[in-house]
């Protein structure tokens, strides 16, 4: 059963086809959750006829009632002529203490200080913040007194789905496998899961953690165009995105003059867009207040101390490659001066490696079904009340060298991911290990950079690891360190003789090969056939490859690259043969035979004989060499993720491709 079918079966009325949003939105500057709220009213079905009718209704509603700034005067004229008119606009409310009344400001319509009844404000407190999208009835009454405004707000309802049953949500979750649920969540945030590895999916879904976890501090720095800020502006009415990343103490925390609470009192997530930039103007006093809030969930202004639960998210662009930053500076180098502060950065619970996130292309967006974003937003809001920070204890224990602050960060990340992926609280040891490993790595990335910035962080020896109930230890390392900071063999120094002639030490004897086991991570780069097992191919004259999946274009590309490596490493003049045992079906067999014939002809020109056979029992994946070695590949030759296309240099350069997660074992054969 497909995910779309299951989603409609188990969540009727709560899922919607994600391509419909793009069809309707057009040039309207309306958030996704507003559109999907309307789509949820009319298009939450898999019936094509009903969907088409619903789309037309939603288009009509947006056309007639959504207020765009360039049509504000026309809308006001309509209200005046009709007496009342229903509109969709963003409202913010302020108390006018001189007139002892609440007054509303319209984001797009441009009307300000319009009286609004107290009961609306009491029912929807968030109106007192920076603004909430609402469906409302705006009235117009002719008045004689010029000091009295003619506008009235007769009815008002924030854009917010109703009827959330969290217990039902948790119960229904058990009908989905882990992979099905993750893919449904990916589709819910508008992405095509087929374009992402498991690790890449975790990175995307970790952007949801601030919505599910109170007082969670997240940073994501990386290249432009990867959708870092999208989720915080479009996918939940409970988060606010501060454009430009600049905000005052009064706006964020509390206004000392009026006593009004700031953004942290009204929003679940406060995110800072375009946070990076060394030249940005910052307020040192704001940073100091933020440090206390991020550490203690409280802040003081004047003589009062306030509590809040808003999570803080910082997203920004990096100017340099991760390789350059690791070698010459650190991964926080692009931050403004006052935020480039170890005390502030030590409060960060998780650093998302934005450089691993692919730039968004058309095929990376989904047209399949996902949760109405307002529905999943309300679920995330409810889950903030729960605590899953200790739920990994059934299987694992963190190293006792990990500091309290590090442990708190790791557990909050684990808790948030568990709420997102396993809201019903049921997960296996292996599934817990996946989340805990990611959580530990996310905090270690912060700590590693703090050590580079301030050597006093080296005073405490911290091992970012955990053990299972049998005592087996799992040491965690950041992927970028594995890729770019592995110790390199130093070249032997040149040696000077007595007569001034420069001599070199003789080259060391070739390293004796031994069997080995290697694990590779999702998104790891720099992995090639040559550096994986190239040395083990030398001396082999008969090579047998067993791989059931050599049929699709990229699989055939991988096999041709393997054959090319054989040509490169073989002893010239020695007869060499390659035999492939694979599987196939009617859909691909003709194309495969044509490709194999061309491979056969081209290898023959290099004095390498190629043969193949189709076998329905070809399930294992291995390379058997007659020089005594056997290479066991968990994924066969299919180890890389999809590239961006034929013009992507990675299509020609294995080292530039991103890996899928896999393992390789090399043993002596017989």
XYZ file of C-alpha atoms in Angstrom:
670
model
C 0.000 0.000 0.000
C 1.441 3.385 -0.995
C 2.055 6.151 1.534
C -0.593 8.311 -0.166
C -3.229 5.592 0.185
C -2.317 4.938 3.831
C -2.269 8.651 4.639
C -5.803 9.107 3.282
C -7.015 5.937 4.955
C -5.692 6.699 8.437
C -5.819 10.517 8.378
C -8.957 11.377 6.362
C -9.437 15.120 6.083
C -5.999 15.840 7.584
C -3.821 15.335 4.532
C -3.650 17.223 1.277
C -1.809 16.888 -2.008
C 1.191 19.174 -1.770
C 1.333 20.317 -5.368
C -2.044 22.033 -4.930
C -0.478 24.816 -2.869
C 1.723 25.864 -5.778
C -1.215 25.764 -8.174
C -3.159 28.199 -6.030
C -0.567 30.482 -4.532
C 0.553 32.267 -7.669
C 1.995 35.638 -6.729
C 0.036 35.944 -3.490
C 2.310 36.544 -0.480
C 0.301 34.228 1.736
C 1.978 31.617 3.978
C 1.678 27.956 3.092
C -0.208 27.158 6.288
C -2.919 29.684 5.341
C -3.408 28.068 1.938
C -3.362 24.553 3.350
C -5.882 25.553 5.988
C -8.246 26.376 3.118
C -7.224 23.305 1.130
C -7.980 21.232 4.214
C -11.532 22.537 4.151
C -12.174 21.622 0.520
C -9.447 19.307 -0.846
C -8.538 16.876 1.940
C -9.377 13.811 -0.165
C -7.873 11.588 -2.843
C -10.937 11.910 -5.074
C -9.781 13.795 -8.181
C -13.163 15.323 -8.952
C -13.567 16.660 -5.413
C -9.991 17.978 -5.475
C -10.575 19.900 -8.700
C -13.801 21.423 -7.346
C -12.032 22.273 -4.089
C -9.124 23.928 -5.859
C -11.516 26.188 -7.738
C -13.275 27.120 -4.483
C -9.998 27.955 -2.761
C -8.834 29.971 -5.765
C -12.110 31.891 -5.615
C -11.723 32.554 -1.882
C -8.151 33.804 -2.331
C -9.187 35.952 -5.287
C -12.137 37.547 -3.502
C -11.000 37.694 0.106
C -7.205 37.633 0.372
C -5.842 41.134 0.789
C -2.787 41.900 -1.319
C -1.201 45.271 -0.696
C -1.603 46.500 -4.264
C -5.368 45.872 -4.073
C -5.920 47.275 -0.580
C -7.835 50.338 -1.791
C -10.136 48.205 -3.957
C -10.917 45.963 -0.966
C -11.687 48.958 1.253
C -13.985 50.312 -1.449
C -15.788 46.960 -1.584
C -16.278 47.001 2.204
C -17.666 50.547 2.036
C -20.073 49.704 -0.787
C -21.302 46.407 0.702
C -21.219 47.427 4.351
C -19.328 44.226 5.280
C -16.849 42.010 3.516
C -14.936 38.897 4.532
C -11.165 39.227 4.202
C -7.983 37.287 4.925
C -5.222 39.451 6.365
C -2.562 39.517 9.060
C -3.651 41.292 12.248
C -1.676 42.575 15.207
C -3.301 44.195 18.227
C -2.042 46.832 20.687
C -3.611 48.255 23.836
C -4.311 51.983 23.615
C -4.191 52.864 27.318
C -5.197 56.486 26.675
C -8.499 55.394 25.175
C -8.681 52.183 27.224
C -9.279 49.938 24.238
C -7.565 47.405 22.008
C -6.738 48.472 18.473
C -5.933 46.294 15.456
C -3.421 46.933 12.700
C -3.894 45.224 9.315
C -0.687 43.959 7.684
C -1.701 44.183 4.023
C -4.832 46.318 4.087
C -2.880 49.138 5.737
C -5.583 50.126 8.225
C -4.271 50.974 11.699
C -5.740 51.541 15.158
C -9.095 49.963 14.330
C -11.036 49.216 17.547
C -11.405 45.496 18.264
C -13.623 43.892 20.890
C -11.982 42.657 24.090
C -13.388 39.145 23.725
C -11.412 38.582 20.513
C -8.178 39.474 22.287
C -9.013 37.342 25.329
C -9.756 34.362 23.085
C -6.689 34.782 20.873
C -3.813 36.177 22.948
C -1.347 35.845 20.103
C -3.032 38.828 18.415
C -0.999 40.932 20.852
C 2.254 39.799 19.232
C 3.660 40.613 15.801
C 0.572 39.444 13.976
C -1.662 36.487 13.176
C -3.300 35.576 9.874
C -7.072 35.679 10.301
C -10.316 35.258 8.420
C -12.523 38.125 9.532
C -15.556 40.174 8.611
C -14.675 43.844 8.226
C -17.557 46.312 8.478
C -18.030 49.944 7.495
C -20.465 52.333 9.177
C -20.868 55.948 8.134
C -20.229 58.202 11.136
C -20.739 61.922 11.705
C -17.886 62.340 14.175
C -14.658 62.676 12.200
C -12.658 61.442 15.194
C -14.474 58.096 15.088
C -13.240 55.574 12.550
C -15.930 53.956 10.359
C -14.298 50.511 10.359
C -15.503 47.663 12.557
C -14.395 44.076 13.107
C -17.562 42.004 13.333
C -16.248 38.431 13.235
C -12.745 37.028 13.538
C -11.097 33.606 13.475
C -7.354 32.940 13.323
C -6.209 30.558 10.611
C -6.008 27.486 12.790
C -7.262 23.947 12.353
C -9.588 22.570 15.015
C -10.381 19.128 16.351
C -6.849 17.886 17.108
C -6.830 14.445 18.747
C -3.234 13.721 19.752
C -4.053 10.308 21.210
C -5.538 9.263 17.875
C -2.449 10.612 16.099
C -0.170 8.494 18.301
C -2.314 5.403 17.935
C -2.467 5.650 14.150
C 1.323 6.122 13.973
C 1.719 2.421 14.820
C 0.213 1.526 11.418
C 3.246 2.992 9.649
C 6.785 1.673 9.512
C 9.635 4.007 10.427
C 10.486 4.654 6.780
C 6.848 5.195 5.793
C 6.340 7.685 8.611
C 9.517 9.604 7.837
C 8.528 9.790 4.172
C 5.056 11.047 5.114
C 6.645 13.775 7.252
C 8.996 14.689 4.393
C 6.008 15.014 2.073
C 4.272 17.067 4.744
C 7.026 19.679 4.604
C 6.791 19.632 0.805
C 9.790 17.468 -0.079
C 10.120 14.342 -2.220
C 11.603 11.638 0.055
C 12.980 9.706 -2.914
C 15.549 12.469 -3.413
C 16.976 12.225 0.113
C 19.082 9.718 2.017
C 18.098 8.690 5.547
C 20.623 11.086 7.073
C 19.422 13.915 4.814
C 15.855 13.221 5.943
C 16.957 13.424 9.585
C 18.586 16.783 8.893
C 15.386 18.094 7.297
C 13.176 16.764 10.111
C 15.484 18.155 12.796
C 14.205 21.571 11.690
C 10.888 20.498 13.277
C 12.458 19.837 16.686
C 12.154 23.474 17.907
C 8.389 23.225 17.352
C 8.152 20.028 19.430
C 10.654 20.859 22.191
C 10.463 23.762 24.648
C 13.469 26.085 24.951
C 15.451 24.364 22.225
C 18.380 26.269 20.712
C 19.288 25.378 17.123
C 21.697 26.819 14.588
C 22.031 25.980 10.897
C 24.740 27.549 8.767
C 25.367 26.568 5.170
C 25.246 27.631 1.503
C 22.429 29.665 -0.006
C 19.383 28.077 -1.602
C 18.915 25.090 0.724
C 15.601 26.167 2.295
C 17.002 26.883 5.770
C 14.392 29.485 6.731
C 11.372 28.196 4.777
C 9.994 25.939 7.484
C 10.058 28.734 10.075
C 8.096 31.193 7.959
C 5.705 28.977 6.029
C 4.890 25.803 7.882
C 3.520 26.790 11.289
C 1.429 29.593 12.759
C 3.363 29.077 16.009
C 6.707 30.272 14.688
C 7.926 33.693 13.633
C 10.827 34.482 11.334
C 12.700 37.694 11.967
C 14.010 38.857 8.609
C 17.563 40.141 8.645
C 18.195 38.594 12.037
C 18.113 41.971 13.798
C 15.787 42.582 16.755
C 15.716 44.808 19.822
C 15.623 43.787 23.484
C 12.155 45.321 23.848
C 10.768 43.501 20.817
C 12.253 40.136 21.741
C 11.875 40.058 25.521
C 9.963 42.884 27.229
C 9.363 46.589 26.749
C 10.419 48.322 29.956
C 8.261 51.367 29.194
C 4.979 49.562 28.581
C 5.660 46.273 30.346
C 4.551 44.381 27.215
C 6.071 40.929 26.854
C 8.063 40.375 23.667
C 8.117 37.687 21.009
C 9.353 34.916 23.316
C 6.108 35.182 25.261
C 3.821 34.577 22.280
C 5.617 32.238 19.904
C 6.822 28.663 20.230
C 9.722 29.330 17.880
C 11.563 32.595 17.279
C 13.941 32.228 14.346
C 16.518 34.631 12.984
C 16.919 34.686 9.225
C 20.177 35.836 7.608
C 21.792 35.537 11.012
C 25.344 35.316 9.652
C 27.400 38.285 8.498
C 30.401 39.702 10.309
C 29.432 43.277 9.431
C 25.929 43.058 10.921
C 25.114 45.528 13.659
C 24.372 43.804 16.945
C 23.394 44.779 20.465
C 25.805 43.405 23.073
C 23.140 43.884 25.749
C 20.704 41.752 23.778
C 23.285 38.978 23.475
C 23.803 39.019 27.243
C 20.060 38.699 27.930
C 19.818 35.964 25.318
C 22.626 33.977 26.976
C 20.692 33.882 30.236
C 17.425 33.013 28.514
C 18.934 30.217 26.411
C 20.562 28.685 29.483
C 17.890 29.210 32.147
C 14.595 29.748 30.248
C 14.291 33.110 31.978
C 15.273 36.720 31.426
C 15.238 39.880 33.500
C 14.382 43.399 32.454
C 14.354 46.022 35.151
C 13.572 44.384 38.494
C 11.363 41.602 37.132
C 12.292 38.069 36.073
C 10.233 36.429 33.335
C 9.887 32.822 32.173
C 9.200 31.712 28.595
C 9.344 28.506 26.565
C 10.118 29.777 23.052
C 12.825 27.915 21.163
C 15.520 29.965 19.443
C 16.656 29.182 15.904
C 19.514 30.868 14.038
C 19.917 30.338 10.292
C 22.453 31.957 8.038
C 24.723 31.562 5.040
C 28.384 30.642 5.080
C 30.837 32.313 2.708
C 33.442 29.561 2.590
C 33.513 25.807 2.104
C 33.473 23.535 5.124
C 36.942 22.285 4.200
C 38.315 25.837 4.349
C 36.622 26.641 7.662
C 37.860 23.454 9.315
C 41.421 24.088 8.168
C 41.750 27.842 8.617
C 39.107 29.001 11.123
C 35.972 27.349 12.545
C 32.372 26.623 11.602
C 31.110 29.752 13.398
C 33.403 32.143 11.529
C 30.582 33.886 9.630
C 28.679 35.051 12.735
C 28.448 38.720 13.778
C 31.123 39.792 16.259
C 28.949 39.911 19.381
C 27.466 36.479 18.653
C 30.921 35.026 18.022
C 31.072 34.418 21.742
C 31.809 31.027 23.285
C 29.447 31.640 26.212
C 26.594 32.322 23.786
C 27.453 29.465 21.425
C 27.792 26.989 24.299
C 24.027 27.377 24.786
C 23.356 25.940 21.319
C 21.905 22.435 21.592
C 22.370 21.398 17.978
C 24.298 22.592 14.923
C 22.706 21.387 11.687
C 25.388 20.884 8.998
C 23.813 23.089 6.336
C 26.577 22.248 3.869
C 25.139 18.725 3.653
C 21.748 20.015 2.508
C 21.381 19.976 -1.255
C 20.254 23.100 -3.056
C 16.566 22.714 -3.816
C 15.687 21.660 -7.354
C 12.265 21.073 -8.915
C 12.425 17.298 -8.572
C 13.081 17.633 -4.828
C 9.558 18.922 -4.196
C 6.654 16.516 -3.823
C 3.257 16.359 -5.463
C 2.093 13.590 -3.135
C 0.016 13.700 0.036
C 1.233 15.065 3.330
C -0.279 16.410 6.520
C -1.985 19.763 6.328
C 0.823 21.807 7.844
C -1.448 23.491 10.370
C -2.500 20.043 11.611
C 1.071 18.866 12.134
C 1.894 22.249 13.688
C -0.834 21.777 16.309
C 0.409 18.243 16.997
C 3.962 19.560 17.504
C 2.633 22.225 19.850
C 0.861 19.653 21.991
C 3.952 17.417 22.094
C 5.933 20.274 23.674
C 4.203 19.291 26.921
C 5.836 15.840 26.880
C 9.352 14.886 27.955
C 11.234 12.137 26.116
C 14.743 13.174 27.204
C 15.388 9.965 29.148
C 13.639 7.500 26.874
C 16.923 6.248 25.394
C 17.961 4.912 28.843
C 16.278 1.590 28.117
C 19.028 0.832 25.619
C 21.979 3.193 26.104
C 23.984 5.240 28.595
C 25.965 8.350 27.676
C 29.642 8.528 28.604
C 30.143 9.855 32.130
C 32.747 12.294 30.756
C 30.008 14.242 28.952
C 29.291 17.487 30.817
C 25.869 18.407 32.147
C 25.377 21.071 29.467
C 26.407 18.690 26.679
C 24.171 15.949 28.063
C 21.209 18.308 28.306
C 21.714 19.343 24.673
C 21.975 15.745 23.452
C 18.893 14.649 25.377
C 16.783 17.549 24.129
C 17.698 16.757 20.530
C 16.920 13.075 21.072
C 13.626 13.963 22.745
C 12.564 16.260 19.917
C 13.406 13.760 17.188
C 11.616 10.993 19.122
C 8.475 13.144 19.323
C 8.630 13.861 15.595
C 9.367 10.309 14.385
C 8.091 8.094 17.231
C 5.280 10.114 18.869
C 3.725 6.869 20.144
C 6.897 6.211 22.158
C 7.716 2.881 20.527
C 11.137 2.361 18.965
C 13.719 -0.417 18.775
C 17.281 -0.332 20.041
C 18.600 0.258 16.525
C 16.122 3.096 15.966
C 17.103 4.686 19.278
C 20.768 4.362 18.274
C 20.114 6.254 15.023
C 18.560 9.202 16.850
C 21.049 9.234 19.718
C 24.024 9.105 17.330
C 22.622 12.072 15.395
C 21.929 13.984 18.633
C 25.438 13.374 19.969
C 26.995 14.438 16.661
C 24.859 17.599 16.559
C 26.163 18.699 19.963
C 29.730 17.541 19.306
C 29.823 19.827 16.269
C 29.241 22.774 18.616
C 31.801 21.597 21.180
C 34.511 20.904 18.601
C 34.303 24.486 17.367
C 34.292 25.909 20.892
C 37.559 24.077 21.508
C 39.052 25.777 18.453
C 37.817 29.179 19.611
C 38.876 28.872 23.255
C 41.532 26.445 24.463
C 40.063 26.400 27.983
C 37.383 24.060 26.636
C 40.169 21.468 26.340
C 40.561 21.445 30.127
C 37.725 18.931 30.383
C 38.235 15.613 28.615
C 34.922 14.745 26.975
C 34.304 11.534 25.046
C 31.218 11.881 22.859
C 30.158 8.268 23.071
C 27.566 5.967 24.588
C 27.379 2.308 25.580
C 24.649 -0.286 25.207
C 23.472 -2.698 27.890
C 26.203 -5.180 26.958
C 28.899 -2.570 27.485
C 29.677 -2.034 23.785
C 30.838 1.529 23.201
C 29.783 3.668 20.235
C 32.145 6.562 19.546
C 30.578 9.388 17.572
C 32.423 11.676 15.178
C 31.128 14.509 13.014
C 30.902 13.563 9.357
C 32.867 16.609 8.184
C 35.752 15.611 10.460
C 35.762 12.086 9.039
C 35.809 13.481 5.511
C 38.207 16.396 5.736
C 40.336 16.098 8.860
C 41.616 12.515 8.773
C 45.333 12.419 9.613
C 47.363 12.381 6.412
C 50.586 10.390 6.119
C 53.371 12.916 6.294
C 55.937 12.757 3.564
C 59.422 11.725 4.640
C 61.595 14.846 4.980
C 64.293 15.440 2.475
C 67.782 14.707 3.788
C 70.871 16.818 3.003
C 74.253 15.143 2.397
C 77.644 16.545 3.404
C 78.317 17.862 -0.085
C 75.035 19.764 -0.208
C 73.273 17.334 -2.529
C 69.657 16.844 -1.475
C 68.819 13.216 -0.986
C 65.493 11.591 -0.253
C 64.927 8.694 2.026
C 64.061 5.564 0.060
C 60.356 4.988 -0.321
C 58.939 2.770 2.410
C 58.136 -0.814 1.568
C 54.584 -1.370 0.310
C 52.118 -1.787 3.141
C 51.036 -5.351 3.718
C 47.345 -5.729 3.022
C 45.102 -7.086 5.729
C 41.412 -7.851 5.934
C 39.291 -4.952 7.145
C 35.780 -3.757 7.896
C 34.695 -0.199 7.055
C 31.484 1.731 7.681
C 30.419 4.711 5.590
C 27.854 7.345 6.538
C 24.983 8.901 4.652
C 26.191 12.077 2.891
C 29.865 11.148 3.238
C 31.936 12.354 0.287
C 35.473 11.547 -0.832
C 34.622 7.844 -1.200
C 35.825 6.161 -4.388
C 36.237 2.579 -5.531
C 39.971 3.228 -5.710
C 40.425 4.334 -2.108
C 37.982 1.700 -0.847
C 39.550 -1.390 -2.378
C 41.875 -0.369 -5.223
C 44.971 -1.902 -3.610
C 43.218 -5.252 -3.217
C 42.582 -5.530 -6.967
C 46.277 -5.630 -7.836
C 47.436 -8.977 -9.125
C 43.915 -10.267 -9.758
C 43.348 -11.717 -13.208
C 39.899 -13.225 -12.642
C 37.250 -10.974 -11.089
C 33.706 -12.140 -10.358
C 31.135 -9.489 -9.411
C 27.841 -10.585 -7.847
C 25.373 -7.706 -7.750
C 21.634 -8.213 -8.395
C 21.053 -4.612 -9.458
C 23.062 -3.601 -12.523
C 20.283 -2.370 -14.776
C 19.455 1.337 -14.315
C 21.641 4.043 -15.914
C 23.423 5.060 -12.698
C 24.017 1.398 -11.762
C 25.523 0.755 -15.189
C 27.665 3.890 -14.733
C 28.995 2.521 -11.441
C 29.807 -0.834 -13.031
C 31.618 0.812 -15.947
C 33.656 2.850 -13.469
C 34.554 -0.375 -11.649
C 35.668 -1.945 -14.935
C 37.740 1.164 -15.664
C 39.497 0.731 -12.310
C 40.297 -2.889 -13.226
C 41.905 -1.663 -16.455
C 43.878 0.908 -14.466
C 45.202 -1.498 -11.810
C 45.804 -4.676 -13.870
C 49.221 -5.827 -14.956
C 49.638 -4.864 -18.594
C 50.025 -7.846 -20.864
C 48.426 -10.272 -18.440
C 45.110 -11.783 -19.517
C 42.327 -10.456 -17.302
C 38.635 -11.357 -17.130
C 35.580 -9.841 -15.450
C 32.434 -11.903 -14.952
C 29.183 -10.276 -13.746
C 26.356 -12.237 -12.116
C 23.236 -10.095 -11.834
C 19.454 -10.200 -11.945
C 17.017 -8.470 -14.261
C 13.433 -8.321 -15.461
C 11.579 -7.743 -18.696
C 11.425 -3.979 -18.234
C 15.205 -3.529 -18.273
C 16.776 -6.636 -19.776
C 17.029 -5.424 -23.396
C 18.721 -2.150 -22.444
C 21.015 -4.018 -20.058
C 22.078 -6.480 -22.786
C 22.851 -3.598 -25.161
C 24.938 -1.882 -22.489
C 26.766 -5.090 -21.588
C 27.610 -5.674 -25.253
C 29.141 -2.194 -25.513
C 31.089 -2.758 -22.289
C 32.285 -6.088 -23.685
C 33.503 -4.485 -26.910
C 35.281 -1.589 -25.211
C 37.020 -3.831 -22.650
C 38.131 -6.206 -25.400
C 40.080 -3.313 -26.906
C 41.996 -3.142 -23.595
C 42.638 -6.916 -23.570
C 40.097 -7.483 -20.777
C 37.457 -10.152 -21.337
C 33.968 -9.397 -20.022
C 31.113 -11.895 -19.609
C 27.820 -11.825 -17.754
C 24.911 -13.995 -16.701
C 21.449 -13.374 -15.304
C 20.575 -15.314 -12.169
C 17.409 -15.112 -10.075
C 19.429 -16.304 -7.062
C 21.918 -13.424 -7.241
C 21.141 -11.745 -3.930
C 24.504 -11.418 -2.190
C 26.780 -8.569 -3.192
C 30.449 -9.363 -3.481
C 33.606 -9.105 -5.579
C 35.683 -12.298 -5.615
C 39.289 -11.989 -6.785
C 41.618 -14.843 -7.708
C 44.460 -13.154 -5.805
C 42.872 -14.421 -2.577
C 40.644 -11.506 -1.553
C 36.870 -11.230 -1.329
C 35.175 -7.831 -1.034
C 31.703 -7.914 0.540
C 29.674 -4.778 -0.164
C 26.420 -4.255 1.724
C 24.940 -2.278 -1.181
C 26.975 -3.767 -3.997
C 28.334 -1.072 -6.311
C 25.270 1.133 -5.700
C 26.863 3.225 -2.928
C 26.180 6.806 -4.037
C 23.154 9.041 -3.892
C 21.631 10.527 -7.003
C 23.550 13.452 -8.495
C 21.953 16.698 -9.646
C 22.098 15.575 -13.283
C 24.434 15.062 -16.208
C 25.915 18.552 -15.847
C 26.849 17.914 -12.222
C 30.636 17.388 -12.007
C 29.925 14.684 -9.416
C 28.545 12.622 -12.293
C 32.140 12.263 -13.481
C 33.974 12.439 -10.154
C 33.235 9.741 -7.588
C 34.915 11.695 -4.768
C 32.381 14.516 -5.175
C 29.346 12.264 -4.834
C 27.490 11.806 -1.568
C 27.296 8.266 -0.225
C 24.425 6.196 0.981
C 25.034 4.480 4.308
C 26.765 1.128 3.776
C 29.396 -1.253 5.093
C 32.271 -3.048 3.400
C 34.210 -6.095 4.586
C 37.346 -7.436 2.896
C 38.435 -10.956 3.820
C 40.783 -13.642 2.587
C 38.738 -16.003 0.444
C 39.212 -19.615 1.443
